[in-house]
PDB file of C-alpha atoms (C1' of nucleotides) in Angstrom:
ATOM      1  CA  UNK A   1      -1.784  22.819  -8.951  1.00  0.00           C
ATOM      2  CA  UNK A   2      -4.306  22.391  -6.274  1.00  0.00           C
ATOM      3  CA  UNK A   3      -3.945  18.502  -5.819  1.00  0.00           C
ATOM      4  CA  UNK A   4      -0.549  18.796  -4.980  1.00  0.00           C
ATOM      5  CA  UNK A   5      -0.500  20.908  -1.749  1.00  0.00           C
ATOM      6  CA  UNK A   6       0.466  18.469   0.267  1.00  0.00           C
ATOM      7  CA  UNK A   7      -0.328  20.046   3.503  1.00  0.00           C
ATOM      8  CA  UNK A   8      -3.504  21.166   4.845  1.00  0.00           C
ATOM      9  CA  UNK A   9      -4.888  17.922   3.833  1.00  0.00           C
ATOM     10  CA  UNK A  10      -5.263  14.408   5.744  1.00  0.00           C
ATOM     11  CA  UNK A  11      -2.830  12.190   5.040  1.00  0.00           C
ATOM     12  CA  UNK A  12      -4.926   9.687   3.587  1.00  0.00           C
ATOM     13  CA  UNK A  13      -5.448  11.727   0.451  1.00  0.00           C
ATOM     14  CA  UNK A  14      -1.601  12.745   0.628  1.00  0.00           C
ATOM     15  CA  UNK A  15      -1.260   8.841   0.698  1.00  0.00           C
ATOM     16  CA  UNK A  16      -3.440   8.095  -2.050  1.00  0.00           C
ATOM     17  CA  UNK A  17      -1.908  10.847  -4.006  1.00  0.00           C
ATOM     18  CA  UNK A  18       1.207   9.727  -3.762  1.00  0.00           C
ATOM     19  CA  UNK A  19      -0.420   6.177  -4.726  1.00  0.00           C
ATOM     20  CA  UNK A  20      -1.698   7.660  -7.585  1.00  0.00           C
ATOM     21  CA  UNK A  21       1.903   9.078  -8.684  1.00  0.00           C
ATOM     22  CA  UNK A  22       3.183   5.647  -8.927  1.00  0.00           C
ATOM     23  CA  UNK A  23       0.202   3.783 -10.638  1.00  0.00           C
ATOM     24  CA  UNK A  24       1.306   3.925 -14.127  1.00  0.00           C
ATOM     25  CA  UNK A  25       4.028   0.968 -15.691  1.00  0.00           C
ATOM     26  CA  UNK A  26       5.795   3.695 -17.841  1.00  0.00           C
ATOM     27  CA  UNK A  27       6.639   5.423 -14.627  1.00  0.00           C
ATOM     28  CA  UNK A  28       7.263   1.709 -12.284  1.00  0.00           C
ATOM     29  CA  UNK A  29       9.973   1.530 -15.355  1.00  0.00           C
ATOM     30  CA  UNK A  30      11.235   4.955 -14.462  1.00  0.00           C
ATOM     31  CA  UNK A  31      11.798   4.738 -11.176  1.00  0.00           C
ATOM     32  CA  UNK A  32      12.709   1.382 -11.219  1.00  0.00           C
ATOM     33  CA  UNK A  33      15.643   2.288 -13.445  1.00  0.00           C
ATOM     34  CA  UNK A  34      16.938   5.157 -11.614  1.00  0.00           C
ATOM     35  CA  UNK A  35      16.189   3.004  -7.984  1.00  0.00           C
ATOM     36  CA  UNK A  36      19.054   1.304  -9.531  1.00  0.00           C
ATOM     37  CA  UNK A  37      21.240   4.275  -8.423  1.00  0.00           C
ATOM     38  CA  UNK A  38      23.173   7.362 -10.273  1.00  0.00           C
ATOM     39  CA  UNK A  39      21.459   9.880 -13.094  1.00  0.00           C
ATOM     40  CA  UNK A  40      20.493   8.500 -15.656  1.00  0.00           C
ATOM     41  CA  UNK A  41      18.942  10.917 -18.792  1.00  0.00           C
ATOM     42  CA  UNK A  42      16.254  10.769 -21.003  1.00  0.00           C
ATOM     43  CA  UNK A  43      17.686   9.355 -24.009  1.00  0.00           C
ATOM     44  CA  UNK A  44      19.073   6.651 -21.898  1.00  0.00           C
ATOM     45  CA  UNK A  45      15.307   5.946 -20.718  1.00  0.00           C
ATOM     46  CA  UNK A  46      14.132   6.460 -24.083  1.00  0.00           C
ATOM     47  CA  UNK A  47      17.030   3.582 -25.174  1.00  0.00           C
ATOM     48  CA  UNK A  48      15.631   1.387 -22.402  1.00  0.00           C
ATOM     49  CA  UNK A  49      12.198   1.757 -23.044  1.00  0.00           C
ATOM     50  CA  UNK A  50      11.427   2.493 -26.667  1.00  0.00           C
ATOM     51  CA  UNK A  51       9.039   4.728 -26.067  1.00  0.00           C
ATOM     52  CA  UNK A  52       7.910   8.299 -27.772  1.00  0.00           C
ATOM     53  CA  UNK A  53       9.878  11.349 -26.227  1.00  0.00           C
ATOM     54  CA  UNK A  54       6.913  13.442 -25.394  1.00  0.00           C
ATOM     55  CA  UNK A  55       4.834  10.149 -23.934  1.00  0.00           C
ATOM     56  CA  UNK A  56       8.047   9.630 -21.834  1.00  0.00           C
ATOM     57  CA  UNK A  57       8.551  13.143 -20.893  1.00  0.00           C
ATOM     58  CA  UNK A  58       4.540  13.787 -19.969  1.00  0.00           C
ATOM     59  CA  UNK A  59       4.985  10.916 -17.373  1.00  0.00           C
ATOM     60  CA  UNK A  60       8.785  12.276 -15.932  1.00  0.00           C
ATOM     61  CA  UNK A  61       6.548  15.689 -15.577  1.00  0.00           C
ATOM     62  CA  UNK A  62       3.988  13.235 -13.428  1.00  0.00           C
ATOM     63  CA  UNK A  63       6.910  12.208 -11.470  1.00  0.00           C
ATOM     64  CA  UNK A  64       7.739  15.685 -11.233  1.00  0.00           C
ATOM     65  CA  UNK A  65       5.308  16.829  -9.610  1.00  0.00           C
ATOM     66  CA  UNK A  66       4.962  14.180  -7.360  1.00  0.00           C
ATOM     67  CA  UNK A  67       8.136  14.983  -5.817  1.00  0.00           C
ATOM     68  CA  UNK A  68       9.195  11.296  -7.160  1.00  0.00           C
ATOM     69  CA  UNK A  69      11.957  12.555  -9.030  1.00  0.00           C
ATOM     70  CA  UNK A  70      14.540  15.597  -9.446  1.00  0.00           C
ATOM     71  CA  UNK A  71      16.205  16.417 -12.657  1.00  0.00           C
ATOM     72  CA  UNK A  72      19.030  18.125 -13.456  1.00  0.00           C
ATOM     73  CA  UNK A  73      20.139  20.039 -17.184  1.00  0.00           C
ATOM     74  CA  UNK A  74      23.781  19.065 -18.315  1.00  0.00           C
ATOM     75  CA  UNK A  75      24.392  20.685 -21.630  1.00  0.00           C
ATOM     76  CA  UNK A  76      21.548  19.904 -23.526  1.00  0.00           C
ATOM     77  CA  UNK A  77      20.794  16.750 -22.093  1.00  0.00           C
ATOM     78  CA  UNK A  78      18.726  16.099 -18.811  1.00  0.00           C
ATOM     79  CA  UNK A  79      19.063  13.778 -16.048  1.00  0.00           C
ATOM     80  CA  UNK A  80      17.159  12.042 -13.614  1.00  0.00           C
ATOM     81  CA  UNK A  81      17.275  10.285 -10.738  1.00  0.00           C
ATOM     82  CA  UNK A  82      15.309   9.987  -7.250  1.00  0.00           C
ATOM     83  CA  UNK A  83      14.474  12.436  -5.004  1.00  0.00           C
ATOM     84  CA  UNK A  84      14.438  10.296  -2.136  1.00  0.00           C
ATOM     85  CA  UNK A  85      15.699   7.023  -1.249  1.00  0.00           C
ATOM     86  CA  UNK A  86      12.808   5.816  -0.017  1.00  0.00           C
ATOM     87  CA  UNK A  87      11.421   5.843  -3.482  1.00  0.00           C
ATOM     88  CA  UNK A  88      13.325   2.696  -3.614  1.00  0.00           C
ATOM     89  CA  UNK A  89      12.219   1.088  -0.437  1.00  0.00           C
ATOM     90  CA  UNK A  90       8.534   1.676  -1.069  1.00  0.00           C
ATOM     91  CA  UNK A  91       9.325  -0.501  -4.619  1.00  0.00           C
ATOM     92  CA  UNK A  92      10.908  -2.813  -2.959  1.00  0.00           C
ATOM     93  CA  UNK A  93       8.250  -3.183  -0.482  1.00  0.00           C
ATOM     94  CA  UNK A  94       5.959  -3.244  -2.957  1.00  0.00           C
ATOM     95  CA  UNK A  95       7.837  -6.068  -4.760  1.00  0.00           C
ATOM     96  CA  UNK A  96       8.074  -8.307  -1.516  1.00  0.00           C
ATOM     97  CA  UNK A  97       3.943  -8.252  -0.845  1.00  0.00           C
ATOM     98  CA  UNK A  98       3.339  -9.008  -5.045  1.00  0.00           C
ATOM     99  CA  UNK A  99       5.739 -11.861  -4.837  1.00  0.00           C
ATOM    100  CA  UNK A 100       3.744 -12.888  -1.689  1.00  0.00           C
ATOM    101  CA  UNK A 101       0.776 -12.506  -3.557  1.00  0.00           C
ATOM    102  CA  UNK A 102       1.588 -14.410  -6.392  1.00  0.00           C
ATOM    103  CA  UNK A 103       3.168 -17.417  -5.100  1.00  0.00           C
ATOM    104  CA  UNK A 104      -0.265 -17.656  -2.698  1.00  0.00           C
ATOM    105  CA  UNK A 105      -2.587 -17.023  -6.289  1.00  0.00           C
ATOM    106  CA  UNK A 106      -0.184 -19.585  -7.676  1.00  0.00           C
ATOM    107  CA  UNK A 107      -1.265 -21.709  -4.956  1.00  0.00           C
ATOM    108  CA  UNK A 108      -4.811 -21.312  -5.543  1.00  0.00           C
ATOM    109  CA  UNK A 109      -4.926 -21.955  -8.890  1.00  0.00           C
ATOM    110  CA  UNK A 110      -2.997 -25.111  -8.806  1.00  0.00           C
ATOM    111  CA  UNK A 111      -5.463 -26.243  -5.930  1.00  0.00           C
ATOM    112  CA  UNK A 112      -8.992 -25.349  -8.508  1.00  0.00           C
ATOM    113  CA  UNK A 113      -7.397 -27.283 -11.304  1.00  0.00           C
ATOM    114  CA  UNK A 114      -6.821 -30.137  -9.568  1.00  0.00           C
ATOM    115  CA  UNK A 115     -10.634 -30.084  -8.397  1.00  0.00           C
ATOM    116  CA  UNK A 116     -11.471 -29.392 -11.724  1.00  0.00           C
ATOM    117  CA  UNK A 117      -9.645 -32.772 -12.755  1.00  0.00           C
ATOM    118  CA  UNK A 118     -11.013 -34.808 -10.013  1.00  0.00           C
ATOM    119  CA  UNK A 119     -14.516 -33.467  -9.687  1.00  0.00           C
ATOM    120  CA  UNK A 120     -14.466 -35.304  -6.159  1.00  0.00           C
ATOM    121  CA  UNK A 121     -11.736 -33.627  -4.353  1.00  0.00           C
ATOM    122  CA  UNK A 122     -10.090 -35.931  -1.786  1.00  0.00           C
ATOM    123  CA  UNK A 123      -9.813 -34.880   1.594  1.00  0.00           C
TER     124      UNK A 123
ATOM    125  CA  UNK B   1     -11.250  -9.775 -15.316  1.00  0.00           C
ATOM    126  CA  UNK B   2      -8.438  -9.731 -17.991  1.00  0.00           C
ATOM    127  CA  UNK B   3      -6.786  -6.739 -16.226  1.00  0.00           C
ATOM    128  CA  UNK B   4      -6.000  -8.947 -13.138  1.00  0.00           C
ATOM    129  CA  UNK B   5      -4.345 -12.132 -14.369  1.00  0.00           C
ATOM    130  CA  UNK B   6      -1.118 -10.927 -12.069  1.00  0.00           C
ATOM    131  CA  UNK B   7       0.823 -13.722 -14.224  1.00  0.00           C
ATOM    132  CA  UNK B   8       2.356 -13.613 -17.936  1.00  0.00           C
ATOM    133  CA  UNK B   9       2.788 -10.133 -17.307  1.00  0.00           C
ATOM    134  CA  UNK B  10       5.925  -7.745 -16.869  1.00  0.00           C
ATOM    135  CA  UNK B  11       6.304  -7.005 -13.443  1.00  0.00           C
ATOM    136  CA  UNK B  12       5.920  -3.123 -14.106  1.00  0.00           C
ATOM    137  CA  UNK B  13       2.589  -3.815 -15.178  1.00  0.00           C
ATOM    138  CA  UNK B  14       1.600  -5.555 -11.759  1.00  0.00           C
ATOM    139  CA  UNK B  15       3.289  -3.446  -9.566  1.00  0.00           C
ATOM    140  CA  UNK B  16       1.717  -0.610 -11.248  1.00  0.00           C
ATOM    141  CA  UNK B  17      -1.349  -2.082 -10.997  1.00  0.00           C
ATOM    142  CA  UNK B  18      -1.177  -2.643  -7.181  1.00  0.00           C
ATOM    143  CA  UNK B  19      -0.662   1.017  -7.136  1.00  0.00           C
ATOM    144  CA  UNK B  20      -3.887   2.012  -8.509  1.00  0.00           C
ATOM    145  CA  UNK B  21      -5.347  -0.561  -6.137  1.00  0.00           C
ATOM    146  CA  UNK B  22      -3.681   1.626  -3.799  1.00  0.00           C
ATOM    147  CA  UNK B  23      -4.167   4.818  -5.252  1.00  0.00           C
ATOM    148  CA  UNK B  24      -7.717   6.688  -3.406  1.00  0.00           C
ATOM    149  CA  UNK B  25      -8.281   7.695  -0.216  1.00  0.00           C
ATOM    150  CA  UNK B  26     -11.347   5.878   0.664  1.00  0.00           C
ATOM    151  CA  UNK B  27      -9.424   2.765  -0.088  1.00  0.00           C
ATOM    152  CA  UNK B  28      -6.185   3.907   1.903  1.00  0.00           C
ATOM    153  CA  UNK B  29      -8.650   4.687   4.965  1.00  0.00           C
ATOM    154  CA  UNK B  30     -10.302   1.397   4.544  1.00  0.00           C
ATOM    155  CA  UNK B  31      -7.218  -0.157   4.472  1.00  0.00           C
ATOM    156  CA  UNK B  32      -4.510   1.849   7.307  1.00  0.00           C
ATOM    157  CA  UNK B  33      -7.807   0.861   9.783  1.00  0.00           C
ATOM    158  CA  UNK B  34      -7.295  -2.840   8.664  1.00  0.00           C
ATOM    159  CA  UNK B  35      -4.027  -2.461   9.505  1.00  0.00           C
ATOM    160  CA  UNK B  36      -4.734  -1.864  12.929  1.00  0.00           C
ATOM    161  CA  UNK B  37      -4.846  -5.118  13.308  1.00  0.00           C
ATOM    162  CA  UNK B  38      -7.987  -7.939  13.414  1.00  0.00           C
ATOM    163  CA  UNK B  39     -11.013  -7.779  11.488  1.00  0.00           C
ATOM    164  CA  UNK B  40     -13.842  -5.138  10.868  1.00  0.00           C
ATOM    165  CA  UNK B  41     -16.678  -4.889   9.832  1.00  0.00           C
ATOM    166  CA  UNK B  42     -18.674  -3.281   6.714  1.00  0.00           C
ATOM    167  CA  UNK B  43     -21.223  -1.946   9.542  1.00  0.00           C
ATOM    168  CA  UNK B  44     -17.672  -0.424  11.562  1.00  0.00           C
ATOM    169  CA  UNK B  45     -15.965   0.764   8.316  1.00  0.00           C
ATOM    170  CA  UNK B  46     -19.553   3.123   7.353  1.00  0.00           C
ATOM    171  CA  UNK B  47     -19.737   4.313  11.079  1.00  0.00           C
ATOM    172  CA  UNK B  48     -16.046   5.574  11.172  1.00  0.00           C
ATOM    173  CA  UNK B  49     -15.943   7.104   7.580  1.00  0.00           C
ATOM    174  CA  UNK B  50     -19.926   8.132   7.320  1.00  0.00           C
ATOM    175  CA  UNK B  51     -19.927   6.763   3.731  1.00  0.00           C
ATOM    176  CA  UNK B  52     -22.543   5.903   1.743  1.00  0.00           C
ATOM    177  CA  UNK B  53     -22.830   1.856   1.898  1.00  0.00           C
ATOM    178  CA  UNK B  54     -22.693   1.481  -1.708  1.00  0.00           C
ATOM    179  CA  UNK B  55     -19.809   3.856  -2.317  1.00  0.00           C
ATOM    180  CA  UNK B  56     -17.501   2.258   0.513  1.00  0.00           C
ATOM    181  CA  UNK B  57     -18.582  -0.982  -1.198  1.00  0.00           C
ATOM    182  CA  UNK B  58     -17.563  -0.505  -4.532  1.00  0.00           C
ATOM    183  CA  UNK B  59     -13.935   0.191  -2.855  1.00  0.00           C
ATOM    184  CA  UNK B  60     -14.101  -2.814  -1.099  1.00  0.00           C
ATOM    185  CA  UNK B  61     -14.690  -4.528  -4.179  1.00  0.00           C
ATOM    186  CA  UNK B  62     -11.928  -3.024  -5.738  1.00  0.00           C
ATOM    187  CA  UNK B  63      -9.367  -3.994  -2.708  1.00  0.00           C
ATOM    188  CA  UNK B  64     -11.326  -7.633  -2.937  1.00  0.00           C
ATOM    189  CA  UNK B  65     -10.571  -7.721  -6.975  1.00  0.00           C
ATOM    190  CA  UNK B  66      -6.672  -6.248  -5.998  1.00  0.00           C
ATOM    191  CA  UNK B  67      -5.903  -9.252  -3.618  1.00  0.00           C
ATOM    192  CA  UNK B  68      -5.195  -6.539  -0.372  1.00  0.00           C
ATOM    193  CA  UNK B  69      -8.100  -7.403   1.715  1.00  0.00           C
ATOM    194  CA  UNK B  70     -10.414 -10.621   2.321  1.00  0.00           C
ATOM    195  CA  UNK B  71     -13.804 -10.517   3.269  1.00  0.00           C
ATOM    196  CA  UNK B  72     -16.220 -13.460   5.424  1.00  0.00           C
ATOM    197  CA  UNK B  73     -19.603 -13.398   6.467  1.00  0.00           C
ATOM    198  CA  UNK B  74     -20.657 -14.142   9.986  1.00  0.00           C
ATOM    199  CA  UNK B  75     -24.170 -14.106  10.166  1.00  0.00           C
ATOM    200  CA  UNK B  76     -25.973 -10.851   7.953  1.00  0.00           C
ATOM    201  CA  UNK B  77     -22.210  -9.016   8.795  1.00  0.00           C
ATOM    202  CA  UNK B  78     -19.313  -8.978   6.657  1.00  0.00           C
ATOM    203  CA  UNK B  79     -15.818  -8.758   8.295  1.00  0.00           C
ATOM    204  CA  UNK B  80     -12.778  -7.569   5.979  1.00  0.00           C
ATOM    205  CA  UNK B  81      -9.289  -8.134   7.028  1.00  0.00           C
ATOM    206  CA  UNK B  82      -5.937  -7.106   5.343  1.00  0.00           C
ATOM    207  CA  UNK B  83      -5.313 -10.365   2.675  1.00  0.00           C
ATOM    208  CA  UNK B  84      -1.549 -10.107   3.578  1.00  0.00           C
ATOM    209  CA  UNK B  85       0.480  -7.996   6.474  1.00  0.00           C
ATOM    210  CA  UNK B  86       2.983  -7.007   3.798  1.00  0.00           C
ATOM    211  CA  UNK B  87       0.180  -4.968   2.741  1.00  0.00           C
ATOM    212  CA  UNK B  88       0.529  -2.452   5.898  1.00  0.00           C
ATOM    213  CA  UNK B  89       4.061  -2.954   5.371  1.00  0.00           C
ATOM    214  CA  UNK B  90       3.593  -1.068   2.075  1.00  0.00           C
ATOM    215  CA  UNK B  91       1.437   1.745   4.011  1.00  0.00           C
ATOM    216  CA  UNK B  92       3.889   2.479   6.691  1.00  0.00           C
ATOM    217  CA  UNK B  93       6.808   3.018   4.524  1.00  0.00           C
ATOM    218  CA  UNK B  94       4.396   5.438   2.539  1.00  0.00           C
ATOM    219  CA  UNK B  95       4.535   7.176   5.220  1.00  0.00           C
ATOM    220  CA  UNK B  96       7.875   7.253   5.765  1.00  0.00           C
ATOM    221  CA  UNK B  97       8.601   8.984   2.419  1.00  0.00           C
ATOM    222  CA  UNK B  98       5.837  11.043   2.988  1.00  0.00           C
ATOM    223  CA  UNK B  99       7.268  12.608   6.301  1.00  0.00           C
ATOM    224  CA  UNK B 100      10.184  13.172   4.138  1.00  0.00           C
ATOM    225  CA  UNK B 101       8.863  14.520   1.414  1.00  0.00           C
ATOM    226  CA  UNK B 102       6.709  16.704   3.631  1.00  0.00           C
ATOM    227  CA  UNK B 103       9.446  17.651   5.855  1.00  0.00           C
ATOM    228  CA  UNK B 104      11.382  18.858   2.372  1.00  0.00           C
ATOM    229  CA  UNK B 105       9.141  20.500   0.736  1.00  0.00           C
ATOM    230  CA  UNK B 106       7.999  22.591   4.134  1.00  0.00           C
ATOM    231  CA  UNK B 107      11.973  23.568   4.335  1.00  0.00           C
ATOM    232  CA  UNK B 108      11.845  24.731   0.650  1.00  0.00           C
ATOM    233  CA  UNK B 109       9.013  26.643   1.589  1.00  0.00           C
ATOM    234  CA  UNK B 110      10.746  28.529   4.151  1.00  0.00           C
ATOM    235  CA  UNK B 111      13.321  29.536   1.825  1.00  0.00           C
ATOM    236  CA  UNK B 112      11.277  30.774  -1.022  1.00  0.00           C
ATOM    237  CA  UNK B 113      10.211  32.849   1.389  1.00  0.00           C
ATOM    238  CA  UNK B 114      12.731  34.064   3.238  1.00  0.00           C
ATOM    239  CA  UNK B 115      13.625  34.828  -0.873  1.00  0.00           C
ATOM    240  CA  UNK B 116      10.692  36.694  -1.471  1.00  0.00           C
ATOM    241  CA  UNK B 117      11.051  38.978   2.103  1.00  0.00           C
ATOM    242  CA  UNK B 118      15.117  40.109   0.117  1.00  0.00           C
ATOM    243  CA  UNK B 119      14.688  39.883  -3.222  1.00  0.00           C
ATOM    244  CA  UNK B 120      18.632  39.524  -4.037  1.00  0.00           C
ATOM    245  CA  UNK B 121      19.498  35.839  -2.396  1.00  0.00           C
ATOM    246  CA  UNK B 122      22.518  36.114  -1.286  1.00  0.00           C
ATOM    247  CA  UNK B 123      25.370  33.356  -1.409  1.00  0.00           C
TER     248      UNK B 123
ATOM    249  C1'  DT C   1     -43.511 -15.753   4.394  1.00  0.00           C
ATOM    250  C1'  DC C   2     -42.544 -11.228   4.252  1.00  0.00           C
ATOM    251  C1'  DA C   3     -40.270  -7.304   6.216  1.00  0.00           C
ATOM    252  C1'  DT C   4     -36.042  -5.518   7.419  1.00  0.00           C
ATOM    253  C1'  DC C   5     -31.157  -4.869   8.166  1.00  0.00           C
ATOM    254  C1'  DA C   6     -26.516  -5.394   6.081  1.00  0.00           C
ATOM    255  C1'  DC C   7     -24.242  -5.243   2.199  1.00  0.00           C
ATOM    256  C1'  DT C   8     -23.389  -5.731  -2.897  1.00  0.00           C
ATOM    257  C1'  DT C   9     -24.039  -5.077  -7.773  1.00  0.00           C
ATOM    258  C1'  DA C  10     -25.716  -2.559 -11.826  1.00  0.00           C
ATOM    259  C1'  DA C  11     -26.370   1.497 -14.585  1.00  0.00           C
ATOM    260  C1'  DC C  12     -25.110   5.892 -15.974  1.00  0.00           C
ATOM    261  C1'  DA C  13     -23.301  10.687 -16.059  1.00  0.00           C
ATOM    262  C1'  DT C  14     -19.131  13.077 -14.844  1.00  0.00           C
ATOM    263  C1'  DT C  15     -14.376  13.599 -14.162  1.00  0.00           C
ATOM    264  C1'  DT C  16      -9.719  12.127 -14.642  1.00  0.00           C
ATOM    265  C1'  DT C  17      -6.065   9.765 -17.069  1.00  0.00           C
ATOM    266  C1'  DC C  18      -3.867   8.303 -21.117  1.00  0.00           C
ATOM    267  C1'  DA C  19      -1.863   8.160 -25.865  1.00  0.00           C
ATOM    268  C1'  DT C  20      -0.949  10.669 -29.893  1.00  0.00           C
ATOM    269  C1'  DC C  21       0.384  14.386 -32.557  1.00  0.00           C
ATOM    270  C1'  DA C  22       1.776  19.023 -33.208  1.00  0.00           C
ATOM    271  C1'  DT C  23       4.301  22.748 -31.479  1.00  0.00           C
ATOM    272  C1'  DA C  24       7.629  24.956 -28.419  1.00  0.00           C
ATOM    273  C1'  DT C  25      12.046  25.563 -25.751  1.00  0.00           C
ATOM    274  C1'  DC C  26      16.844  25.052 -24.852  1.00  0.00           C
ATOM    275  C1'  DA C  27      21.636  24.191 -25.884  1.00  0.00           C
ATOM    276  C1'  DC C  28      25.064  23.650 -29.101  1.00  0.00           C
ATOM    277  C1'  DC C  29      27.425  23.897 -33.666  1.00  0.00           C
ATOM    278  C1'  DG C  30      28.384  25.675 -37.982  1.00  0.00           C
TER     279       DG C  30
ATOM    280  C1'  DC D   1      21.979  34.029 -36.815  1.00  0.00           C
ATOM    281  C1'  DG D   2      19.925  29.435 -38.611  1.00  0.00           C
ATOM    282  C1'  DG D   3      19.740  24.559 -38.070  1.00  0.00           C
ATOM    283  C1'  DT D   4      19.621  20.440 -35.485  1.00  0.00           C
ATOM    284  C1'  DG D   5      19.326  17.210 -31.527  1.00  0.00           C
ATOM    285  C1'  DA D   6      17.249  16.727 -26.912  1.00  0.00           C
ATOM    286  C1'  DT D   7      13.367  17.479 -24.197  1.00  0.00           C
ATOM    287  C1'  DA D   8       9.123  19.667 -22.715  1.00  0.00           C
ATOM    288  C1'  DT D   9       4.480  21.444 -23.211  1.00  0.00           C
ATOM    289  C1'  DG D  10      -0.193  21.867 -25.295  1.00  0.00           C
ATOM    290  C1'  DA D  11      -4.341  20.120 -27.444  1.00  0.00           C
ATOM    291  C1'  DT D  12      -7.420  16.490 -28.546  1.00  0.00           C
ATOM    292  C1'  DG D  13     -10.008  12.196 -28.510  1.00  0.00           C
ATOM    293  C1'  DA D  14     -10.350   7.675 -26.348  1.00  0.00           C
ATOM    294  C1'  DA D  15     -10.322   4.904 -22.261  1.00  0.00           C
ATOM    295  C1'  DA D  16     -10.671   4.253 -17.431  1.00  0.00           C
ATOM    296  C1'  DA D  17     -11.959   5.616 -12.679  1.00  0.00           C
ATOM    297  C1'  DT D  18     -15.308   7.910  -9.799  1.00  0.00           C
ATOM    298  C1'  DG D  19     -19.783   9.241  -7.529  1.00  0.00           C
ATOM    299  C1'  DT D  20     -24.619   8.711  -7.448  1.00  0.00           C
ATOM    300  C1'  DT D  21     -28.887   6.499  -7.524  1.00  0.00           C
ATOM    301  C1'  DA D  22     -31.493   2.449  -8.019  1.00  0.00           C
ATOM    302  C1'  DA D  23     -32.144  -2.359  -7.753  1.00  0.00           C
ATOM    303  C1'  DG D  24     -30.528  -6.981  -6.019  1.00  0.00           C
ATOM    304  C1'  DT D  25     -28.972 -10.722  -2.604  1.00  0.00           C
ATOM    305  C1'  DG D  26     -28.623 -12.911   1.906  1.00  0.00           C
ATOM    306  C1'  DA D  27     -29.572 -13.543   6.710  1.00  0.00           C
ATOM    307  C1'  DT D  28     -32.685 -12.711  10.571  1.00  0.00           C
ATOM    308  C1'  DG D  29     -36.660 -12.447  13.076  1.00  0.00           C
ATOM    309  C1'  DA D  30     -41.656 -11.206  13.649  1.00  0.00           C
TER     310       DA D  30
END
DNA sequence: TCATCACTTAACATTTTCATCATATCACCG
DNA sequence: CGGTGATATGATGAAAATGTTAAGTGATGA
């Protein structure tokens, strides 16, 4: 309860909270999938995911408290979906500078194998 | 080394990975005063945070071993620069949801409490 | 060459996450 | 009510990240 204040604090720890929030592939999934748009509930996450209920649910509660996420009780199922919009933007963001990323480490590794090949790199 | 191979993996897996690159405030410091703009050095970074040189390195490593910064020498100084602009891309829409999150969660605030002054809400 | 400044790496104890399993809650149906 | 499906919470051990201190490398300059 006290990491979570989110005032009274500089913002880069609010930042790298937030960070933090995200930095787990169960919950990339998560959001991902409900970036995607409507409610979606837990048994359709636990369809898409094959995961255990209570390993699922311990990361939505991450989400949770992150402010990542809002859920809502229908009957006796529960549904997600994103608190804020720019949930999606920041994956999306995030997806642009890994593709950039890759495609550059793609480059490099092409270049070292072909001086591995030709020990005497030309030019 | 095997935890950084950023191919033959799901994409969840990376992106959540860039996240915990991401995800501490001496690294989100380190890296919003990259994004300033041109390059700084090690000697800079200490001065403005008043770090210990080995702890502000070891973060540096781990942007270095994350792809988000690159490093040179020049003479007995090192100089670290963002490794792609996308990268301050990412931080400034972090701060967009922040603000909104922040901006939320101060209105909610407000309510409780206007809750707590008469206990029966009303409407 | 060796002393020093700038920085990095290594080693290790501590703290924080994570996965797993057991238990609890909540809503509905019979 | 009691049972069952859907989800959440709690407890525990293992794994990973963090902070600290000490030792290492690389360039510079007496």
């Amino acid at each position: 309860m006290s990491d979570f204040s989110l005032d009274n604090r500089p913002l880069y720890e609010v930042k790298a909270n937030l960070f933090k929030g995200l930095a787990h592939p169960v919950r990339i999934r998560t959001l991902e999938r409900l970036a995607g748009g409507g409610d979606v509930s837990v048994s359709e996450l636990l369809a898409d995911t094959g995961l255990e209920p209570s390993h699922l649910s311990q990361h939505l509660s991450v989400l949770r408290r992150h402010n990542l996420v809002v859920a809502d009780r229908r009957g006796s199922q529960v549904f997600y979906r994103l608190a804020y919009p720019q949930v999606a933007d920041l994956l999306s963001v995030a997806r642009i500078l890994l593709v950039e990323v890759l495609q550059t480490t793609q480059r490099h590794l092409e270049t070292s194998e072909a001086d591995v090949s030709s020990t005497a790199p030309r030019s």
